[in-house]
Amino acid sequence: MHPPSPEQALVLAAIERFMTDPDLALQGQPPGGDSGDVLSAILRALTMVLPLEEIELAVTGLLTVHCDRLDDDTQLVLEALLTAIERDDDEMALDTLLASEASLLEANALDGNYLLVWDPAEAPPLREMEILDVLERYPCRGEAARWNSDDFVALLEGKILQWRKTMVALEILQEQPGTRPAASTMVLLVPEDPAAPLEQLEVGVTLSPPSPGSSAAASARNPPG
């Protein structure tokens, strides 16, 4: 059997280093966050020297080709790394999609009556839906429910809060056109796994400079009551 590749050796060396001295995960990280997460520290260290795709290939190769040479703890870390990488891939794909839909995000941030939904099973995957349509498509009760009424209320509250913040940002932009005040909206995320619960994401939005003579009231619609 061939020895581990240089990339695979780097992965194993990073795992051994941080598993031997978990306090290394605290170095250079701000207090109060997930700085003590050894798995995240291993992945951060590896992404400094290897692209994410090569890390994924190396981890997969270790688990499939060299698994008989690995102890149980190392295998568990490798499996957790692979899961984290796949999650990062999904997040990167979503970030790319959201970046390509800047105009839709801005329009939704200014409109308090519609919710944004990202569902890869639909075409297009990112779309605006009226509140009642969201409930009909994604029920909070019954066998098909993937969230509950409290989750839905939290989404509405988050949407109203971000809409109000966006209105403030729009007023600032009208008074100071050269600035870039923070604005945002909410997106309901529907994972491809039908057993996975629905998620909610706050997304930053870049507002377009207002046209001369326009007003914040004319640019936006009221939030749901």
mmCIF file of C-alpha atoms in Angstrom:
data_model
loop_
_atom_site.group_PDB
_atom_site.id
_atom_site.type_symbol
_atom_site.label_atom_id
_atom_site.label_comp_id
_atom_site.label_asym_id
_atom_site.label_seq_id
_atom_site.Cartn_x
_atom_site.Cartn_y
_atom_site.Cartn_z
ATOM 1 C CA MET A 1 0.000 0.000 0.000
ATOM 2 C CA HIS A 2 1.285 3.455 -0.902
ATOM 3 C CA PRO A 3 2.274 5.756 1.967
ATOM 4 C CA PRO A 4 0.092 8.818 2.637
ATOM 5 C CA SER A 5 0.469 11.648 0.140
ATOM 6 C CA PRO A 6 2.094 14.937 1.231
ATOM 7 C CA GLU A 7 -1.403 16.457 1.621
ATOM 8 C CA GLN A 8 -2.577 13.504 3.695
ATOM 9 C CA ALA A 9 0.559 13.747 5.834
ATOM 10 C CA LEU A 10 -0.203 17.428 6.489
ATOM 11 C CA VAL A 11 -3.724 16.554 7.599
ATOM 12 C CA LEU A 12 -2.454 13.867 9.971
ATOM 13 C CA ALA A 13 0.255 16.181 11.330
ATOM 14 C CA ALA A 14 -2.302 18.920 12.044
ATOM 15 C CA ILE A 15 -4.597 16.463 13.826
ATOM 16 C CA GLU A 16 -1.761 15.083 15.939
ATOM 17 C CA ARG A 17 -0.519 18.573 16.816
ATOM 18 C CA PHE A 18 -3.853 19.898 18.032
ATOM 19 C CA MET A 19 -4.966 16.664 19.677
ATOM 20 C CA THR A 20 -1.692 16.526 21.611
ATOM 21 C CA ASP A 21 -1.964 20.173 22.690
ATOM 22 C CA PRO A 22 -5.609 21.377 22.504
ATOM 23 C CA ASP A 23 -4.619 24.742 24.017
ATOM 24 C CA LEU A 24 -3.151 25.643 20.616
ATOM 25 C CA ALA A 25 -6.728 26.264 19.495
ATOM 26 C CA LEU A 26 -6.841 29.274 21.836
ATOM 27 C CA GLN A 27 -3.845 31.053 20.314
ATOM 28 C CA GLY A 28 -4.628 34.141 18.279
ATOM 29 C CA GLN A 29 -8.384 33.825 18.757
ATOM 30 C CA PRO A 30 -10.687 36.363 20.455
ATOM 31 C CA PRO A 31 -12.111 35.376 23.848
ATOM 32 C CA GLY A 32 -15.716 34.357 24.212
ATOM 33 C CA GLY A 33 -16.179 32.734 20.793
ATOM 34 C CA ASP A 34 -15.588 29.207 19.556
ATOM 35 C CA SER A 35 -11.827 29.710 19.874
ATOM 36 C CA GLY A 36 -11.508 26.532 21.922
ATOM 37 C CA ASP A 37 -12.967 24.398 19.135
ATOM 38 C CA VAL A 38 -10.093 22.083 18.227
ATOM 39 C CA LEU A 39 -11.799 20.894 15.052
ATOM 40 C CA SER A 40 -12.175 24.466 13.774
ATOM 41 C CA ALA A 41 -8.556 25.172 14.678
ATOM 42 C CA ILE A 42 -7.365 22.148 12.689
ATOM 43 C CA LEU A 43 -9.374 23.232 9.671
ATOM 44 C CA ARG A 44 -8.130 26.831 9.940
ATOM 45 C CA ALA A 45 -4.529 25.640 10.099
ATOM 46 C CA LEU A 46 -4.962 23.392 7.071
ATOM 47 C CA THR A 47 -6.670 26.058 4.937
ATOM 48 C CA MET A 48 -3.600 28.264 5.436
ATOM 49 C CA VAL A 49 -1.490 25.799 3.417
ATOM 50 C CA LEU A 50 -3.989 23.851 1.277
ATOM 51 C CA PRO A 51 -7.120 24.686 -0.737
ATOM 52 C CA LEU A 52 -10.333 23.315 0.740
ATOM 53 C CA GLU A 53 -10.729 20.921 -2.211
ATOM 54 C CA GLU A 54 -7.316 19.334 -1.574
ATOM 55 C CA ILE A 55 -8.062 18.997 2.137
ATOM 56 C CA GLU A 56 -11.309 17.221 1.298
ATOM 57 C CA LEU A 57 -9.533 14.835 -1.104
ATOM 58 C CA ALA A 58 -6.821 14.107 1.469
ATOM 59 C CA VAL A 59 -9.332 13.403 4.246
ATOM 60 C CA THR A 60 -11.434 11.186 1.977
ATOM 61 C CA GLY A 61 -8.332 9.266 0.891
ATOM 62 C CA LEU A 62 -7.234 8.695 4.461
ATOM 63 C CA LEU A 63 -10.659 7.374 5.424
ATOM 64 C CA THR A 64 -10.974 5.068 2.413
ATOM 65 C CA VAL A 65 -7.418 3.902 1.680
ATOM 66 C CA HIS A 66 -5.503 4.243 4.922
ATOM 67 C CA CYS A 67 -8.251 3.700 7.495
ATOM 68 C CA ASP A 68 -6.664 0.443 8.747
ATOM 69 C CA ARG A 69 -3.576 2.422 9.799
ATOM 70 C CA LEU A 70 -5.513 5.010 11.804
ATOM 71 C CA ASP A 71 -6.528 4.846 15.427
ATOM 72 C CA ASP A 72 -10.165 5.370 16.391
ATOM 73 C CA ASP A 73 -9.695 8.947 17.625
ATOM 74 C CA THR A 74 -8.007 10.025 14.388
ATOM 75 C CA GLN A 75 -10.767 8.441 12.320
ATOM 76 C CA LEU A 76 -13.396 10.298 14.341
ATOM 77 C CA VAL A 77 -11.591 13.615 13.774
ATOM 78 C CA LEU A 78 -11.260 12.906 10.042
ATOM 79 C CA GLU A 79 -14.977 12.140 9.764
ATOM 80 C CA ALA A 80 -15.815 15.333 11.652
ATOM 81 C CA LEU A 81 -13.479 17.323 9.373
ATOM 82 C CA LEU A 82 -15.197 15.919 6.293
ATOM 83 C CA THR A 83 -18.596 16.943 7.671
ATOM 84 C CA ALA A 84 -17.312 20.444 8.429
ATOM 85 C CA ILE A 85 -15.840 20.782 4.929
ATOM 86 C CA GLU A 86 -19.106 19.684 3.305
ATOM 87 C CA ARG A 87 -20.962 22.231 5.430
ATOM 88 C CA ASP A 88 -18.518 24.943 4.351
ATOM 89 C CA ASP A 89 -19.056 23.947 0.715
ATOM 90 C CA ASP A 90 -22.812 24.379 1.155
ATOM 91 C CA GLU A 91 -22.333 27.750 2.821
ATOM 92 C CA MET A 92 -19.998 28.902 0.037
ATOM 93 C CA ALA A 93 -22.548 27.842 -2.586
ATOM 94 C CA LEU A 94 -25.268 29.768 -0.755
ATOM 95 C CA ASP A 95 -23.021 32.825 -0.382
ATOM 96 C CA THR A 96 -22.309 32.740 -4.123
ATOM 97 C CA LEU A 97 -26.021 32.481 -4.895
ATOM 98 C CA LEU A 98 -26.912 35.346 -2.580
ATOM 99 C CA ALA A 99 -24.166 37.516 -4.059
ATOM 100 C CA SER A 100 -25.623 36.942 -7.543
ATOM 101 C CA GLU A 101 -29.073 38.021 -6.316
ATOM 102 C CA ALA A 102 -28.077 41.404 -4.887
ATOM 103 C CA SER A 103 -31.031 43.228 -6.463
ATOM 104 C CA LEU A 104 -33.541 40.721 -5.072
ATOM 105 C CA LEU A 105 -31.983 40.966 -1.612
ATOM 106 C CA GLU A 106 -32.156 44.758 -1.702
ATOM 107 C CA ALA A 107 -35.768 44.742 -2.852
ATOM 108 C CA ASN A 108 -36.704 42.339 -0.081
ATOM 109 C CA ALA A 109 -34.853 44.342 2.563
ATOM 110 C CA LEU A 110 -37.004 47.329 1.609
ATOM 111 C CA ASP A 111 -40.255 45.347 1.574
ATOM 112 C CA GLY A 112 -41.594 44.203 4.922
ATOM 113 C CA ASN A 113 -44.443 42.138 3.490
ATOM 114 C CA TYR A 114 -42.512 39.405 1.702
ATOM 115 C CA LEU A 115 -40.163 36.737 2.999
ATOM 116 C CA LEU A 116 -37.140 35.367 1.147
ATOM 117 C CA VAL A 117 -36.902 31.577 0.894
ATOM 118 C CA TRP A 118 -33.907 29.562 -0.315
ATOM 119 C CA ASP A 119 -34.984 26.082 -1.354
ATOM 120 C CA PRO A 120 -32.650 24.139 -3.711
ATOM 121 C CA ALA A 121 -35.549 21.841 -4.638
ATOM 122 C CA GLU A 122 -37.400 24.759 -6.247
ATOM 123 C CA ALA A 123 -36.693 26.744 -9.408
ATOM 124 C CA PRO A 124 -35.418 29.340 -8.903
ATOM 125 C CA PRO A 125 -33.968 28.308 -5.538
ATOM 126 C CA LEU A 126 -34.174 31.834 -4.092
ATOM 127 C CA ARG A 127 -37.533 33.572 -4.279
ATOM 128 C CA GLU A 128 -39.846 35.977 -2.467
ATOM 129 C CA MET A 129 -43.037 34.612 -0.959
ATOM 130 C CA GLU A 130 -45.989 36.168 0.804
ATOM 131 C CA ILE A 131 -46.259 35.261 4.475
ATOM 132 C CA LEU A 132 -49.315 33.024 4.109
ATOM 133 C CA ASP A 133 -47.732 31.266 1.119
ATOM 134 C CA VAL A 134 -44.687 30.441 3.232
ATOM 135 C CA LEU A 135 -46.909 28.813 5.850
ATOM 136 C CA GLU A 136 -48.818 26.873 3.205
ATOM 137 C CA ARG A 137 -45.659 25.625 1.489
ATOM 138 C CA TYR A 138 -43.788 24.903 4.741
ATOM 139 C CA PRO A 139 -46.394 24.036 7.417
ATOM 140 C CA CYS A 140 -45.598 24.339 11.106
ATOM 141 C CA ARG A 141 -47.846 21.400 12.047
ATOM 142 C CA GLY A 142 -48.414 17.861 10.884
ATOM 143 C CA GLU A 143 -46.131 15.040 9.804
ATOM 144 C CA ALA A 144 -44.477 17.143 7.102
ATOM 145 C CA ALA A 145 -43.589 19.985 9.495
ATOM 146 C CA ARG A 146 -39.896 20.872 9.647
ATOM 147 C CA TRP A 147 -40.354 23.792 12.045
ATOM 148 C CA ASN A 148 -42.924 25.021 14.557
ATOM 149 C CA SER A 149 -44.965 28.139 15.173
ATOM 150 C CA ASP A 150 -42.307 29.593 17.491
ATOM 151 C CA ASP A 151 -39.760 29.315 14.676
ATOM 152 C CA PHE A 152 -42.129 31.096 12.311
ATOM 153 C CA VAL A 153 -42.767 33.890 14.812
ATOM 154 C CA ALA A 154 -39.002 34.259 15.278
ATOM 155 C CA LEU A 155 -38.605 34.613 11.506
ATOM 156 C CA LEU A 156 -41.278 37.327 11.379
ATOM 157 C CA GLU A 157 -39.749 39.173 14.325
ATOM 158 C CA GLY A 158 -36.333 38.976 12.718
ATOM 159 C CA LYS A 159 -37.739 40.249 9.428
ATOM 160 C CA ILE A 160 -39.432 43.233 11.122
ATOM 161 C CA LEU A 161 -36.280 44.082 13.073
ATOM 162 C CA GLN A 162 -34.069 43.970 9.968
ATOM 163 C CA TRP A 163 -36.631 45.993 7.984
ATOM 164 C CA ARG A 164 -36.570 48.734 10.610
ATOM 165 C CA LYS A 165 -32.768 48.757 10.618
ATOM 166 C CA THR A 166 -32.814 48.965 6.827
ATOM 167 C CA MET A 167 -35.144 51.960 6.981
ATOM 168 C CA VAL A 168 -32.682 53.733 9.247
ATOM 169 C CA ALA A 169 -29.857 52.824 6.883
ATOM 170 C CA LEU A 170 -31.869 54.168 3.935
ATOM 171 C CA GLU A 171 -32.409 57.512 5.678
ATOM 172 C CA ILE A 172 -28.690 57.754 6.418
ATOM 173 C CA LEU A 173 -27.885 56.962 2.785
ATOM 174 C CA GLN A 174 -30.247 59.692 1.577
ATOM 175 C CA GLU A 175 -28.654 62.244 3.872
ATOM 176 C CA GLN A 176 -25.099 61.039 3.218
ATOM 177 C CA PRO A 177 -24.975 59.413 -0.246
ATOM 178 C CA GLY A 178 -21.270 58.632 0.041
ATOM 179 C CA THR A 179 -21.713 56.318 3.014
ATOM 180 C CA ARG A 180 -22.510 52.601 3.094
ATOM 181 C CA PRO A 181 -24.805 52.110 6.102
ATOM 182 C CA ALA A 182 -25.527 48.552 7.188
ATOM 183 C CA ALA A 183 -28.754 46.986 5.960
ATOM 184 C CA SER A 184 -29.977 43.403 6.067
ATOM 185 C CA THR A 185 -32.882 41.017 5.626
ATOM 186 C CA MET A 186 -33.855 37.489 6.627
ATOM 187 C CA VAL A 187 -33.756 34.300 4.536
ATOM 188 C CA LEU A 188 -35.550 31.061 5.350
ATOM 189 C CA LEU A 189 -33.215 28.163 4.457
ATOM 190 C CA VAL A 190 -34.687 24.825 3.390
ATOM 191 C CA PRO A 191 -32.003 22.093 3.556
ATOM 192 C CA GLU A 192 -32.066 19.435 0.833
ATOM 193 C CA ASP A 193 -32.325 16.713 3.473
ATOM 194 C CA PRO A 194 -36.104 16.357 4.040
ATOM 195 C CA ALA A 195 -35.464 15.341 7.649
ATOM 196 C CA ALA A 196 -33.409 18.445 8.430
ATOM 197 C CA PRO A 197 -35.162 21.364 10.161
ATOM 198 C CA LEU A 198 -35.609 24.708 8.432
ATOM 199 C CA GLU A 199 -33.049 27.370 9.291
ATOM 200 C CA GLN A 200 -33.005 31.155 9.358
ATOM 201 C CA LEU A 201 -30.204 33.409 8.156
ATOM 202 C CA GLU A 202 -29.635 37.137 8.482
ATOM 203 C CA VAL A 203 -28.070 38.436 5.270
ATOM 204 C CA GLY A 204 -26.303 41.734 4.779
ATOM 205 C CA VAL A 205 -27.576 43.948 1.958
ATOM 206 C CA THR A 206 -25.935 46.769 0.001
ATOM 207 C CA LEU A 207 -28.383 49.602 -0.656
ATOM 208 C CA SER A 208 -28.286 51.477 -3.943
ATOM 209 C CA PRO A 209 -27.790 55.262 -3.782
ATOM 210 C CA PRO A 210 -31.222 56.955 -3.743
ATOM 211 C CA SER A 211 -32.366 58.952 -6.734
ATOM 212 C CA PRO A 212 -32.668 62.746 -6.275
ATOM 213 C CA GLY A 213 -35.917 63.755 -4.594
ATOM 214 C CA SER A 214 -36.785 60.265 -3.399
ATOM 215 C CA SER A 215 -37.663 59.459 0.189
ATOM 216 C CA ALA A 216 -37.379 56.448 2.440
ATOM 217 C CA ALA A 217 -41.156 56.173 2.645
ATOM 218 C CA ALA A 218 -41.447 56.048 -1.134
ATOM 219 C CA SER A 219 -38.752 53.373 -1.399
ATOM 220 C CA ALA A 220 -40.201 50.896 1.043
ATOM 221 C CA ARG A 221 -43.317 49.089 2.096
ATOM 222 C CA ASN A 222 -44.490 48.636 5.658
ATOM 223 C CA PRO A 223 -43.660 45.485 7.604
ATOM 224 C CA PRO A 224 -46.371 42.972 8.499
ATOM 225 C CA GLY A 225 -48.550 44.087 11.392
#
